[in-house]
Short mmCIF file of C-alpha atoms in Angstrom, two decimals:
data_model
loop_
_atom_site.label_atom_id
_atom_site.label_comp_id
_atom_site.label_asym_id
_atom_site.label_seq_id
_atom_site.Cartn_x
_atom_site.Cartn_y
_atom_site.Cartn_z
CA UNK A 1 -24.99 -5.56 10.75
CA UNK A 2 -25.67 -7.56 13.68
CA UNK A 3 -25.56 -11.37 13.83
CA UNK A 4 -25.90 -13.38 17.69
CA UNK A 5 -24.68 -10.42 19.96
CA UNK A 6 -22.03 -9.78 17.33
CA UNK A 7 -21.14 -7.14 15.67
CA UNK A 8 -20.35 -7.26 11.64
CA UNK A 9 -18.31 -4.64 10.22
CA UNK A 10 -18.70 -5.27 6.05
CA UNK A 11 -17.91 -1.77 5.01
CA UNK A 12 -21.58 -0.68 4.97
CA UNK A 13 -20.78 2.01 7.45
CA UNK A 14 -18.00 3.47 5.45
CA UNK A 15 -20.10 4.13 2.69
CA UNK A 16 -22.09 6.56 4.34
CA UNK A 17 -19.14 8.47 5.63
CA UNK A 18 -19.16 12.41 5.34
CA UNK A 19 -15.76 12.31 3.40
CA UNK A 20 -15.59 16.36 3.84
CA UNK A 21 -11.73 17.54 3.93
CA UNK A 22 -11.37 20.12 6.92
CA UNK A 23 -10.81 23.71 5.79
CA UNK A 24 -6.81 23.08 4.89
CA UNK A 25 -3.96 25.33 5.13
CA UNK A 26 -2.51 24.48 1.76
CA UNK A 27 -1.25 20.88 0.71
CA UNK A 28 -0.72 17.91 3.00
CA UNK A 29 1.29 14.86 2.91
CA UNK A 30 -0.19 11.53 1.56
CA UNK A 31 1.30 10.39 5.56
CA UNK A 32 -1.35 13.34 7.05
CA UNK A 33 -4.22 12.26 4.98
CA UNK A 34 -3.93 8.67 5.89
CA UNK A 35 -4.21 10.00 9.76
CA UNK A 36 -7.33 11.84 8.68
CA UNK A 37 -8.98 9.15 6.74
CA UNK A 38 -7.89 6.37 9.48
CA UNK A 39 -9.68 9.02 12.32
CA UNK A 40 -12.67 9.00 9.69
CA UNK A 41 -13.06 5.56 9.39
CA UNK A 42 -12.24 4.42 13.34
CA UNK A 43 -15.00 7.35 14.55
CA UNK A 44 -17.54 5.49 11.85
CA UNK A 45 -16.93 2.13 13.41
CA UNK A 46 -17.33 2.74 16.85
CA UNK A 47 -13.97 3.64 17.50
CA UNK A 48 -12.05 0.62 16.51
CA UNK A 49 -8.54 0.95 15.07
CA UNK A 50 -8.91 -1.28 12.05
CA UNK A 51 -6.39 -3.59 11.95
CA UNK A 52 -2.78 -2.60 10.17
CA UNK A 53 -3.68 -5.31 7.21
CA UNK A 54 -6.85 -4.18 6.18
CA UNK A 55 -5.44 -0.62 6.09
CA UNK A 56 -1.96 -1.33 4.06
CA UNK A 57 -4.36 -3.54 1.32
CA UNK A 58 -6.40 -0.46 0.72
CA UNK A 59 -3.32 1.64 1.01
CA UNK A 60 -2.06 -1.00 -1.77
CA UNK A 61 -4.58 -0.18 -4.29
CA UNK A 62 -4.53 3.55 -3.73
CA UNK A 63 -1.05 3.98 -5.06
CA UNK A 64 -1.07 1.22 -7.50
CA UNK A 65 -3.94 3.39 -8.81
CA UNK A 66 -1.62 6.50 -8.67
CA UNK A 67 1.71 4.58 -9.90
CA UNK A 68 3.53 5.32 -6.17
CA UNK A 69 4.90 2.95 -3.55
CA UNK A 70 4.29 3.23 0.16
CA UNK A 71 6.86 5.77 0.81
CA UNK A 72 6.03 7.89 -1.95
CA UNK A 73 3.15 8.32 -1.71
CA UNK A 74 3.44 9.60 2.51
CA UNK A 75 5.57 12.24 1.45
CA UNK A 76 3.46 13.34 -1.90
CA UNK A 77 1.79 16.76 -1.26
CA UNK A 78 -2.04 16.65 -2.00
CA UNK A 79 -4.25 19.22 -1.99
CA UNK A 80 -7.94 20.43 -3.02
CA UNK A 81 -9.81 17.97 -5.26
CA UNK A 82 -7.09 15.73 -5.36
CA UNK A 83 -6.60 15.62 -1.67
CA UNK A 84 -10.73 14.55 -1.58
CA UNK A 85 -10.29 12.33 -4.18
CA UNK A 86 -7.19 9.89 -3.00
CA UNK A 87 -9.47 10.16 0.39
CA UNK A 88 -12.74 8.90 -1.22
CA UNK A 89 -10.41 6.27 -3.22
CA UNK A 90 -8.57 5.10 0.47
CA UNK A 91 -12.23 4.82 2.69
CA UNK A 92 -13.83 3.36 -0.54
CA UNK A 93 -10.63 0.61 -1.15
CA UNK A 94 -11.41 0.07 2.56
CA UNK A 95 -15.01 -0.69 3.09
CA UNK A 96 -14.71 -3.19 -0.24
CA UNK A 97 -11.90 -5.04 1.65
CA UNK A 98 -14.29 -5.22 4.34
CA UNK A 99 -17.01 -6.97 2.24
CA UNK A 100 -14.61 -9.16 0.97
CA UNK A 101 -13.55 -9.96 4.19
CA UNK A 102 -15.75 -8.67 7.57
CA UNK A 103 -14.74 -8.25 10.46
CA UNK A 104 -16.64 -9.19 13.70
CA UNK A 105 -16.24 -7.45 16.53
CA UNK A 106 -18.12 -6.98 20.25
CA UNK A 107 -19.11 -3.87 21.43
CA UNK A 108 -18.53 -3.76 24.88
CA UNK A 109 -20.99 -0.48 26.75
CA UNK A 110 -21.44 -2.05 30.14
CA UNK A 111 -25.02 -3.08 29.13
CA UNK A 112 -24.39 -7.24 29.91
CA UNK A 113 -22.69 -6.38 32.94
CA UNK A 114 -25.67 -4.52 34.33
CA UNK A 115 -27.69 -7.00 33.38
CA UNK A 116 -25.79 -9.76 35.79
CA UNK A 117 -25.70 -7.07 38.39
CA UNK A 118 -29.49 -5.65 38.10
CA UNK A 119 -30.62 -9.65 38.69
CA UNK A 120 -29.63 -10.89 42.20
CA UNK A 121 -30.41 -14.39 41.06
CA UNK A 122 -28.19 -14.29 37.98
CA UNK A 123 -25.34 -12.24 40.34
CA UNK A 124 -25.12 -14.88 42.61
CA UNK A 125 -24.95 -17.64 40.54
CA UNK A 126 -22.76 -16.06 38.31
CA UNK A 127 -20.52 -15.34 41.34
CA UNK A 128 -20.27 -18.41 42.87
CA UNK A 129 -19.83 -20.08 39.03
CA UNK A 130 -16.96 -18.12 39.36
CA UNK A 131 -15.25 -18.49 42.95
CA UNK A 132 -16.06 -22.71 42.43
CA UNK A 133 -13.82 -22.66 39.08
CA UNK A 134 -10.74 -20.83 41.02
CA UNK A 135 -11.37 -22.70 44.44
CA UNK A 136 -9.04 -25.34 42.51
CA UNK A 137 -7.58 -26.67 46.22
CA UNK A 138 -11.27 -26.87 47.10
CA UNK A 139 -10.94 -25.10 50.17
CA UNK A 140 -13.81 -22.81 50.27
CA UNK A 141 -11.14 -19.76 50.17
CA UNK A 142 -9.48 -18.01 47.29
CA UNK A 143 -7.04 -15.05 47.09
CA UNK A 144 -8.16 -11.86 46.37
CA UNK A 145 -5.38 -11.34 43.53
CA UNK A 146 -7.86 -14.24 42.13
CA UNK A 147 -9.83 -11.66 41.20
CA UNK A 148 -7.98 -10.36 38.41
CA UNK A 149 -8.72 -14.57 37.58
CA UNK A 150 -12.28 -13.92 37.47
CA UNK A 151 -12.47 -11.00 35.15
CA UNK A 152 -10.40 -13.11 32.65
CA UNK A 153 -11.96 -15.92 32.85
CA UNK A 154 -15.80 -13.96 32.40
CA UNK A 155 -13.87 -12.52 29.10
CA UNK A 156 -15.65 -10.22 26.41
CA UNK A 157 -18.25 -12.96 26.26
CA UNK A 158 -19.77 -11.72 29.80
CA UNK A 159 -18.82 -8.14 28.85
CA UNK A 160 -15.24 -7.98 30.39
CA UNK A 161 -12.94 -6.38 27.95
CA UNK A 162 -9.46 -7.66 27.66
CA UNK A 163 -6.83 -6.19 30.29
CA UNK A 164 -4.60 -5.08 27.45
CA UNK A 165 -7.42 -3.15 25.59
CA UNK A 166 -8.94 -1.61 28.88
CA UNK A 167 -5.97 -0.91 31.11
CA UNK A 168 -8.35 1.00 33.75
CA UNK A 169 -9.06 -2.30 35.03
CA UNK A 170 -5.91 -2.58 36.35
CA UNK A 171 -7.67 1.00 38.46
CA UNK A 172 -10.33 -0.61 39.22
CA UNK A 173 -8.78 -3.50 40.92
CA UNK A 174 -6.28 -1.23 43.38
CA UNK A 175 -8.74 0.97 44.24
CA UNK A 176 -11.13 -1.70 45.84
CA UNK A 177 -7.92 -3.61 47.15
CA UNK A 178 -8.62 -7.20 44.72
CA UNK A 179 -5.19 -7.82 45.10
CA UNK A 180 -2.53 -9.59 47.83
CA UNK A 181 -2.46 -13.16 48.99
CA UNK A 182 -5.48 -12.58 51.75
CA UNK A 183 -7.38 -15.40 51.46
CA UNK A 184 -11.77 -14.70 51.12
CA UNK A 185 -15.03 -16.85 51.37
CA UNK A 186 -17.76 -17.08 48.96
CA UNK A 187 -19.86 -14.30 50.49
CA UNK A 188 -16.31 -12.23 50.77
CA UNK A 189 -15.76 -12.81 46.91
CA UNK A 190 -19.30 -11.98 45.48
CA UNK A 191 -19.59 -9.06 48.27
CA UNK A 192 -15.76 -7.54 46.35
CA UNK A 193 -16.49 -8.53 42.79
CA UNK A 194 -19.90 -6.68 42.24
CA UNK A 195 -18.47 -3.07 43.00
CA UNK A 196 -15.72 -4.23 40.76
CA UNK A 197 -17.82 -5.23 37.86
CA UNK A 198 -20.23 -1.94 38.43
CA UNK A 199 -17.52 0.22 38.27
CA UNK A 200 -16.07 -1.27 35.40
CA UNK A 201 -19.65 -1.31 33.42
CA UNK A 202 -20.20 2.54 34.43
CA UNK A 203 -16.68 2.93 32.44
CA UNK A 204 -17.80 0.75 29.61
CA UNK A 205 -20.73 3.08 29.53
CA UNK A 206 -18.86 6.04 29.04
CA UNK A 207 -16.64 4.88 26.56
CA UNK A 208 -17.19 1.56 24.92
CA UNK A 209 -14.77 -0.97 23.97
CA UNK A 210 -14.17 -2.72 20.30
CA UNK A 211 -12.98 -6.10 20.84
CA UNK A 212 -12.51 -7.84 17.26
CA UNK A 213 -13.34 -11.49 17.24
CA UNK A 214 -11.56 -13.98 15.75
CA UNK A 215 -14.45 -15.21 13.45
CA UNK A 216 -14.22 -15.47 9.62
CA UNK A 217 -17.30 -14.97 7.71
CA UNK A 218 -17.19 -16.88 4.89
CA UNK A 219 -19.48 -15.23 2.21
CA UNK A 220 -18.61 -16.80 -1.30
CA UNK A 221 -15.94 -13.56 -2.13
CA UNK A 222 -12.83 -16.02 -2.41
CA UNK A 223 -14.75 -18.00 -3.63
CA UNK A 224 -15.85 -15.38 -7.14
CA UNK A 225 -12.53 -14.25 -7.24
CA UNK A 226 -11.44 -18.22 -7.92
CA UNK A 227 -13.77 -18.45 -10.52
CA UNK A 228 -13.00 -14.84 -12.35
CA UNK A 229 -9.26 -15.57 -12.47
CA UNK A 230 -8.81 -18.36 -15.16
CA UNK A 231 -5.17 -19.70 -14.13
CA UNK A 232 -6.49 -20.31 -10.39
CA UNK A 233 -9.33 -22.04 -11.49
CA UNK A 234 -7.46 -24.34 -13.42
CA UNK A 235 -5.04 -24.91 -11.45
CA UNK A 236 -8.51 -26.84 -9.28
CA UNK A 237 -9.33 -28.54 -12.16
CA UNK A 238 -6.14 -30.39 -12.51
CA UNK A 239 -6.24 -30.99 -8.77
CA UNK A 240 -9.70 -32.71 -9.01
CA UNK A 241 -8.06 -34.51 -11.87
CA UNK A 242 -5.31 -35.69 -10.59
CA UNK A 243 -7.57 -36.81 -7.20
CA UNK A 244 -9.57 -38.66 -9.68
CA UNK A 245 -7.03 -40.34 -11.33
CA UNK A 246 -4.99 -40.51 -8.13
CA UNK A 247 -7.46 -43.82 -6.74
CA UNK A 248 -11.10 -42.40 -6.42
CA UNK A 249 -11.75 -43.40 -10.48
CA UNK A 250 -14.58 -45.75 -9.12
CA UNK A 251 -16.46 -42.92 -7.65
CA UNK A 252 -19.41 -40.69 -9.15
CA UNK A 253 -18.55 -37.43 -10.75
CA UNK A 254 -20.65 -35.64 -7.84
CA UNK A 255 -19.12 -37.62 -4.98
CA UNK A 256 -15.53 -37.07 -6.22
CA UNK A 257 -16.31 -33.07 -6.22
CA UNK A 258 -17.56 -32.90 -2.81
CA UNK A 259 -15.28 -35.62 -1.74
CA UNK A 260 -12.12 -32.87 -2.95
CA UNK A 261 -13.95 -30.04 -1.51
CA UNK A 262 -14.16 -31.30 1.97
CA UNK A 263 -11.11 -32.00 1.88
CA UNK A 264 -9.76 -28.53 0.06
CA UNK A 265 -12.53 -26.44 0.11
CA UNK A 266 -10.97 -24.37 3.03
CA UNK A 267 -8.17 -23.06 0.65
CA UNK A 268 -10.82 -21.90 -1.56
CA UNK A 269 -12.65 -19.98 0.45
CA UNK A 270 -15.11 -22.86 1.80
CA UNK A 271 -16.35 -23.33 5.20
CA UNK A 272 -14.48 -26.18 7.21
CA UNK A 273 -17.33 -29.00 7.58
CA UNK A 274 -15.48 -30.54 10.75
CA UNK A 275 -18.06 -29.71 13.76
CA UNK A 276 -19.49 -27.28 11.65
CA UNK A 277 -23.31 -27.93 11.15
CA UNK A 278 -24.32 -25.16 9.15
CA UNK A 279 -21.16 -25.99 6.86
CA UNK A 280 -22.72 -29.72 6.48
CA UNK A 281 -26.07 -28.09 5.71
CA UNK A 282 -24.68 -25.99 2.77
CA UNK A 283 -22.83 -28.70 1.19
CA UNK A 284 -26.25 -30.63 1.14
CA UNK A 285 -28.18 -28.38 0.17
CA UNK A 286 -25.42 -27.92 -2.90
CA UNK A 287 -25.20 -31.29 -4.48
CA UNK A 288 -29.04 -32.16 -3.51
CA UNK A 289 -29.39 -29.03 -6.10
CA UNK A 290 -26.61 -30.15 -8.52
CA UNK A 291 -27.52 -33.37 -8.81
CA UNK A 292 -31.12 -33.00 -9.69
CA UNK A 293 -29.65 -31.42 -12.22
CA UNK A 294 -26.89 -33.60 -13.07
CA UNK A 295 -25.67 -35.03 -17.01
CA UNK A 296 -23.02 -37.50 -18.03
CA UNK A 297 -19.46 -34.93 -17.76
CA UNK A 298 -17.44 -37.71 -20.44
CA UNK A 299 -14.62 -34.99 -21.59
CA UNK A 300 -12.74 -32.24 -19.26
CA UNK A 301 -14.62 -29.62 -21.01
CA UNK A 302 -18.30 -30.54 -19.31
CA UNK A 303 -16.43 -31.91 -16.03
CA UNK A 304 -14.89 -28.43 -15.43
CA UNK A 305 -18.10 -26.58 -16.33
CA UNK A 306 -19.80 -28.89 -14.12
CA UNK A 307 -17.03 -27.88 -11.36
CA UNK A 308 -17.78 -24.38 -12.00
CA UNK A 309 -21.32 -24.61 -11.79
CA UNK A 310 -20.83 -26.26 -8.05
CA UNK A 311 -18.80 -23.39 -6.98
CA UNK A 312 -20.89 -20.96 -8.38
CA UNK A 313 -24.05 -22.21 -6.42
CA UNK A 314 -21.97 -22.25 -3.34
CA UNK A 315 -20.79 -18.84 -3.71
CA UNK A 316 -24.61 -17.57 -4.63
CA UNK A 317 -25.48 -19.87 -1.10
CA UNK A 318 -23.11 -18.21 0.90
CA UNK A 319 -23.66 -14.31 -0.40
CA UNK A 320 -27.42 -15.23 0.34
CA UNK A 321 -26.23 -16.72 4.36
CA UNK A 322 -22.55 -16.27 4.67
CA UNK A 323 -21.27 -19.05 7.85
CA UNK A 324 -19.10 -17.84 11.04
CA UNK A 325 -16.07 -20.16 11.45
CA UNK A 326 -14.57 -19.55 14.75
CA UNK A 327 -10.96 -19.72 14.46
CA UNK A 328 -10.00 -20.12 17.82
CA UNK A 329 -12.39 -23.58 17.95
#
């Protein structure tokens, strides 16, 4: 699923996998079939190494299911049907983690580079964008070690992968000398930098890069799993009560709710509202719904159904059009 130039990995892809066991020699080790299932998965989602915590949570409820711990389990021999099986059970445990919880990642193939370099407009002005931000001194002249700058600061958003996920840029950069303290012009900057970024997008073409980004997609999941487990959901209820009782007794029944939830809602698997638009547009949409339909709540009885009824439409809202909070803002 794509969503603005992003990427949205929600376990869709895993679900189509060919989960075929190579012909095996015998048995293998719970440790060998995780390697097989991991290389499954990562060749299904464009390469990426999913992250160790979305891994050890499906590993989690693979040998819960089986009655093993971690270490167990790596050194249990599997084979035939059962082999298949615990391998269905570990791709399956991880593509529902991932609709829980997507990830969102770029896929970096060289394609927004070449479109910078195929414009000579955009090129230049992207260029001297660029050499203006590191000319700090404002001297007309950078160093060509600033180079390395420049690639940073255009970042996976221009198509530049990080250095520490695409080491060949380090390569890239010695063979077409970007580096020492001589000091270069405008012209002398843009005329270095576009081999530099061509070489790097031909790369990128031949083997793309999986940068996740640090966006949560918030699509009502915590928010069902609050309502199915009985104890957490109380445990809001006699929050909300204690708000109410705590000083806001002279507001409405729907203002108190929303009133908590802006506040909370983040710890229950709500959208932040601060500098968030689509966030305010949810929780209007919300209580413009609940309070058209909206009865006296006199006892704690119809005030909590009334409180589940609000999270319940929000969680319905957000399956329907889940929001992207980015973390780093």
């Amino acid at each position: 699923m794509s969503e603005g130039g992003l990427t949205v990995l929600d376990g869709t892809h895993l679900r189509s996998l060919n989960l075929f066991l190579p012909e095996l020699n015998g048995s293998v080790t719970g440790a060998q079939l995780l390697e097989i299932a991991d290389s499954k998965a990562s060749s299904s989602l464009f390469g990426l190494s999913l992250p160790q915590k979305v891994k050890a949570s499906a590993l989690s409820r693979v040998t819960a299911g089986a009655g093993d711990d971690d270490v167990t389990f790596r050194k249990k021999e599997l084979a035939g049907e059962k082999a298949s099986k615990v391998l269905s059970d570990y791709i399956s445990a991880i593509a529902d983690g991932l609709k829980d919880d997507p990830l969102v990642v770029s896929i970096l193939d060289g394609n927004t580079l070449k479109l910078f370099l195929e414009d000579e407009d955009d090129y230049a002005m992207l260029a001297e964008n660029l050499f203006t931000d590191l000319d700090i001194e404002d001297k007309g002249k950078i160093r060509k070690s600033e180079i390395r700058k420049a690639l940073v600061q255009m970042g996976v958003e221009m198509g530049i992968p990080p250095f520490a996920e695409f080491p060949l840029l380090n390569d890239i950069l010695k063979k077409h000398g970007a580096e020492g303290q001589q000091e270069l012009g405008q012209a002398q900057f843009a005329e270095l930098l576009q081999p530099i970024l061509q070489e790097t997008a031909d790369a990128l073409t031949e083997k793309h890069i999986v940068v996740i980004q640090n966006i949560k997609v918030v699509n009502g999941s915590d928010l069902r799993k609050l309502l199915a487990d009985e104890k957490q959901f109380n445990d809001v209820i006699q929050r909300v009560l204690q708000e109410k009782k705590s000083g806001k007794d002279e507001l409405g029944k729907t203002e108190l709710i929303r009133s908590f939830l802006e506040k909370h809602g983040k710890d229950l698997g709500l959208p932040p509202v601060e500098s968030n638009e689509a966030a305010t547009l949810l929780y209007d949409a919300v209580f413009s719904e609940v309070e058209s339909e909206e009865s006296p709540a006199q006892v704690e009885d119809e005030f909590r159904e009334y409180v589940k009824d609000v999270l319940k439409k929000f969680a319905e809202q957000l399956e329907a059009n889940p929001i992207y909070c980015d973390l780093d803002n």
